[in-house]
Amino acid sequence: MNIEFLGQSCFLIKAGPHSLLTDPFLTGNPLAAKKPEEVHPTHILVSHAHNDHLGDTKAIAKANGAKVYSTFDICQSLQAEGISFEGGNIGGKIPADFGSVKLVPAIHSSGVPGGIACGFVINIAGKNIYFAGDTALFGDMALLAKENIDIALLPIGDYFTMGPEDAAEAVRLIKPKHVIPMHYNTFPPITQDPQQFKKLVESKTDAKVTILDPGDGASF
Ligand code: NI
Ligand code: MN
């Protein structure tokens, strides 16, 4: 399985015939590694409707016939556009041809009236990936330790989400094998040094931190 970072919270997770794109904010992202027309996912996962997450979802879904996984509230806005989707809700595991997607809590606003933001536990190619979306640190992240997370994708930007210290505490609670930081340096308020985050995490937990610049990928 390969995970490519495209900037902000956008990753392309590839395993066999499946390619999962998370929070595809490419248009208007100064650090985006690709243009929307350069990505060809089979599935798109959207954590919430802020523009730096929902982003190019509709255009990419339509161009590729990709199925969107998100909350029911966000998926309702896709229905009229003829986009195929699975609109679940927090706590629910949705079976998929690649494995499954479970919607898990995130503490953040949603960008949709009455909606809530979520994170995902993705089961693909025998691995469990936690994609946190935008979130604060919260104590119930400790429950994710039971999901045997192989790779945690965590925001470290601060200001809109947890910052490096809180994200390091999240790693202590979640106990993943690997961590990839996201949601930093795209805009001035979320400027962070990922190397400092790596040092912090690797000094207080057993997790290994992989820093990906936009356009870089790693195999797991
Ligand atoms: Ni947000
Ligand atoms: Mn965001």
Coordinates of C-alpha atoms and ligand atoms in Angstrom, one line a residue:
M1 CA 0.0 0.0 0.0
N2 CA 1.3 3.5 -0.9
I3 CA 0.3 6.8 0.7
E4 CA 1.0 9.9 -1.3
F5 CA 0.6 13.4 0.3
L6 CA -0.9 16.0 -1.9
G7 CA -1.0 18.9 0.6
Q8 CA -3.1 20.1 3.6
S9 CA -5.2 17.0 4.4
C10 CA -5.2 15.4 1.0
F11 CA -3.7 11.9 0.6
L12 CA -4.0 9.4 -2.2
I13 CA -4.0 5.9 -0.7
K14 CA -3.3 3.2 -3.3
A15 CA -3.7 -0.5 -2.9
G16 CA -4.2 -2.8 -5.9
P17 CA -7.1 -1.5 -8.0
H18 CA -8.3 0.9 -5.3
S19 CA -7.2 4.5 -4.8
L20 CA -8.7 6.5 -2.0
L21 CA -8.5 10.3 -2.0
T22 CA -9.0 12.2 1.3
D23 CA -10.2 15.8 1.7
P24 CA -9.2 16.9 -1.9
F25 CA -8.3 20.6 -1.4
L26 CA -6.2 21.2 -4.6
T27 CA -7.7 24.2 -6.3
G28 CA -6.6 27.3 -4.2
N29 CA -4.1 25.3 -2.2
P30 CA -0.7 27.0 -2.6
L31 CA 1.1 23.8 -1.7
A32 CA -1.0 21.3 -3.7
A33 CA 1.2 18.7 -5.5
K34 CA -1.4 18.0 -8.2
K35 CA -4.2 19.6 -10.1
P36 CA -7.7 18.1 -9.7
E37 CA -7.6 16.7 -13.2
E38 CA -4.4 14.8 -12.4
V39 CA -5.9 12.6 -9.7
H40 CA -8.0 9.6 -10.6
P41 CA -9.4 8.1 -7.4
T42 CA -11.9 5.3 -7.1
H43 CA -13.2 6.6 -3.8
I44 CA -13.1 10.0 -2.0
L45 CA -13.4 10.5 1.8
V46 CA -14.6 13.9 3.0
S47 CA -14.3 14.7 6.7
H48 CA -16.3 17.9 6.7
A49 CA -17.4 20.7 4.4
H50 CA -14.9 23.5 5.0
N51 CA -13.3 24.4 1.7
D52 CA -9.9 23.1 2.6
H53 CA -11.5 19.6 2.9
L54 CA -14.5 19.4 0.6
G55 CA -12.5 21.3 -1.9
D56 CA -12.6 19.7 -5.4
T57 CA -14.7 16.7 -4.3
K58 CA -17.6 17.3 -6.7
A59 CA -15.4 17.9 -9.8
I60 CA -13.1 14.9 -9.1
A61 CA -16.0 12.6 -8.2
K62 CA -17.8 13.4 -11.4
A63 CA -14.8 13.2 -13.7
N64 CA -13.8 9.7 -12.3
G65 CA -17.1 8.2 -11.2
A66 CA -15.6 8.0 -7.7
K67 CA -17.8 7.1 -4.8
V68 CA -17.8 9.7 -1.9
Y69 CA -17.8 8.6 1.7
S70 CA -18.8 11.2 4.2
T71 CA -21.5 12.2 6.7
F72 CA -25.2 12.0 5.6
D73 CA -25.4 15.7 5.9
I74 CA -22.6 16.4 3.4
C75 CA -23.7 13.6 1.0
Q76 CA -27.2 15.1 0.8
S77 CA -25.6 18.0 -1.2
L78 CA -24.1 15.5 -3.6
Q79 CA -27.4 13.7 -4.4
A80 CA -28.7 16.4 -6.9
E81 CA -25.4 16.2 -8.8
G82 CA -25.7 12.5 -9.6
I83 CA -22.5 11.6 -7.6
S84 CA -22.5 8.2 -6.0
F85 CA -22.0 8.2 -2.2
E86 CA -22.2 6.4 1.1
G87 CA -23.5 8.9 3.6
G88 CA -23.1 7.4 7.1
N89 CA -22.7 8.9 10.5
I90 CA -20.5 8.8 13.6
G91 CA -19.8 5.3 14.9
G92 CA -21.0 3.6 11.8
K93 CA -18.7 1.2 9.8
I94 CA -19.5 1.2 6.0
P95 CA -18.4 -1.9 4.1
A96 CA -16.5 -1.1 0.9
D97 CA -15.0 -3.1 -2.0
F98 CA -11.5 -2.3 -0.6
G99 CA -12.4 -3.1 3.0
S100 CA -14.3 -0.7 5.2
V101 CA -14.6 2.9 6.4
K102 CA -15.8 3.7 9.9
L103 CA -16.8 7.3 10.7
V104 CA -15.3 8.4 14.0
P105 CA -15.7 11.5 16.1
A106 CA -13.8 14.7 15.5
I107 CA -14.1 17.8 17.6
H108 CA -14.5 20.6 15.0
S109 CA -17.2 22.5 13.2
S110 CA -18.7 21.0 10.0
G111 CA -19.3 23.7 7.4
V112 CA -22.8 22.4 7.0
P113 CA -25.7 23.6 9.1
G114 CA -26.6 21.0 11.6
G115 CA -23.8 18.7 10.5
I116 CA -20.7 17.5 12.4
A117 CA -17.2 16.9 11.3
C118 CA -15.8 13.4 11.4
G119 CA -12.6 11.3 11.1
F120 CA -12.3 7.9 9.5
V121 CA -10.8 4.5 10.3
I122 CA -10.1 3.0 6.9
N123 CA -9.4 -0.7 6.6
I124 CA -7.6 -1.4 3.3
A125 CA -5.0 -4.1 2.3
G126 CA -5.0 -5.5 5.8
K127 CA -4.0 -2.2 7.4
N128 CA -6.0 0.2 9.6
I129 CA -5.5 3.9 8.8
Y130 CA -6.9 6.6 11.1
F131 CA -7.5 9.8 9.2
A132 CA -8.3 12.4 11.8
G133 CA -9.7 15.2 9.6
D134 CA -9.7 18.5 11.5
T135 CA -9.9 17.9 15.2
A136 CA -9.0 19.0 18.7
L137 CA -7.3 16.5 21.0
F138 CA -10.0 14.7 23.0
G139 CA -9.8 11.9 25.6
D140 CA -11.9 9.4 23.7
M141 CA -9.1 9.1 21.1
A142 CA -7.9 6.5 23.6
L143 CA -10.7 4.2 22.3
L144 CA -9.0 4.2 18.9
A145 CA -6.2 2.1 20.5
K146 CA -8.7 -0.8 20.2
E147 CA -8.8 -0.3 16.4
N148 CA -5.1 -1.4 16.1
I149 CA -4.1 1.6 14.0
D150 CA -1.2 1.0 11.7
I151 CA -0.9 4.6 10.4
A152 CA -2.4 7.7 11.9
L153 CA -2.8 10.8 9.7
L154 CA -3.0 13.7 12.2
P155 CA -3.3 17.5 11.9
I156 CA -0.5 19.5 13.7
G157 CA -1.2 23.0 12.4
D158 CA -2.7 24.5 15.6
Y159 CA -5.1 27.5 15.3
F160 CA -8.0 25.5 13.6
T161 CA -7.0 22.0 15.0
M162 CA -4.7 20.5 17.5
G163 CA -1.1 21.7 17.4
P164 CA 2.1 19.6 17.7
E165 CA 2.0 19.1 21.5
D166 CA -1.7 18.0 21.5
A167 CA -1.1 15.8 18.5
A168 CA 1.8 14.1 20.2
E169 CA -0.6 13.5 23.2
A170 CA -3.1 12.0 20.6
V171 CA -0.4 9.6 19.5
R172 CA 0.1 8.5 23.1
L173 CA -3.6 7.7 23.3
I174 CA -4.1 6.1 19.9
K175 CA -0.9 4.0 19.9
P176 CA -0.5 3.8 16.1
K177 CA 2.6 2.2 14.6
H178 CA 3.2 5.1 12.2
V179 CA 2.2 8.7 12.1
I180 CA 2.1 11.2 9.2
P181 CA 1.5 14.8 10.1
M182 CA -0.9 16.9 8.0
H183 CA -2.7 20.3 7.9
Y184 CA 0.3 22.6 8.5
N185 CA 2.2 25.2 6.5
T186 CA -0.5 25.7 3.9
F187 CA -1.3 29.1 5.3
P188 CA 0.5 31.4 7.7
P189 CA -1.7 30.7 10.8
I190 CA -0.8 27.0 10.7
T191 CA 2.9 27.3 10.3
Q192 CA 4.7 24.4 12.1
D193 CA 8.0 22.6 12.1
P194 CA 7.1 18.9 11.4
Q195 CA 10.7 17.9 12.5
Q196 CA 9.9 19.2 16.0
F197 CA 6.7 17.2 16.0
K198 CA 8.6 14.1 15.0
K199 CA 11.2 14.5 17.8
L200 CA 8.4 15.1 20.3
V201 CA 6.4 12.0 19.3
E202 CA 9.4 9.7 19.0
S203 CA 10.7 10.8 22.4
K204 CA 7.5 10.0 24.2
T205 CA 5.9 7.1 22.2
D206 CA 6.9 4.0 20.2
A207 CA 5.4 5.4 17.0
K208 CA 7.5 6.3 14.0
V209 CA 6.8 9.6 12.3
T210 CA 7.1 9.9 8.5
I211 CA 7.1 13.5 7.2
L212 CA 5.9 13.8 3.7
D213 CA 6.3 17.0 1.6
P214 CA 3.5 17.5 -0.9
G215 CA 4.2 15.2 -3.8
D216 CA 6.1 12.6 -1.6
G217 CA 4.8 9.2 -0.9
A218 CA 5.6 6.3 1.4
S219 CA 4.9 2.5 1.3
F220 CA 3.6 0.6 4.3
Ligands
NI1 NI -12.1 22.6 9.1
MN2 MN -9.0 22.5 7.8

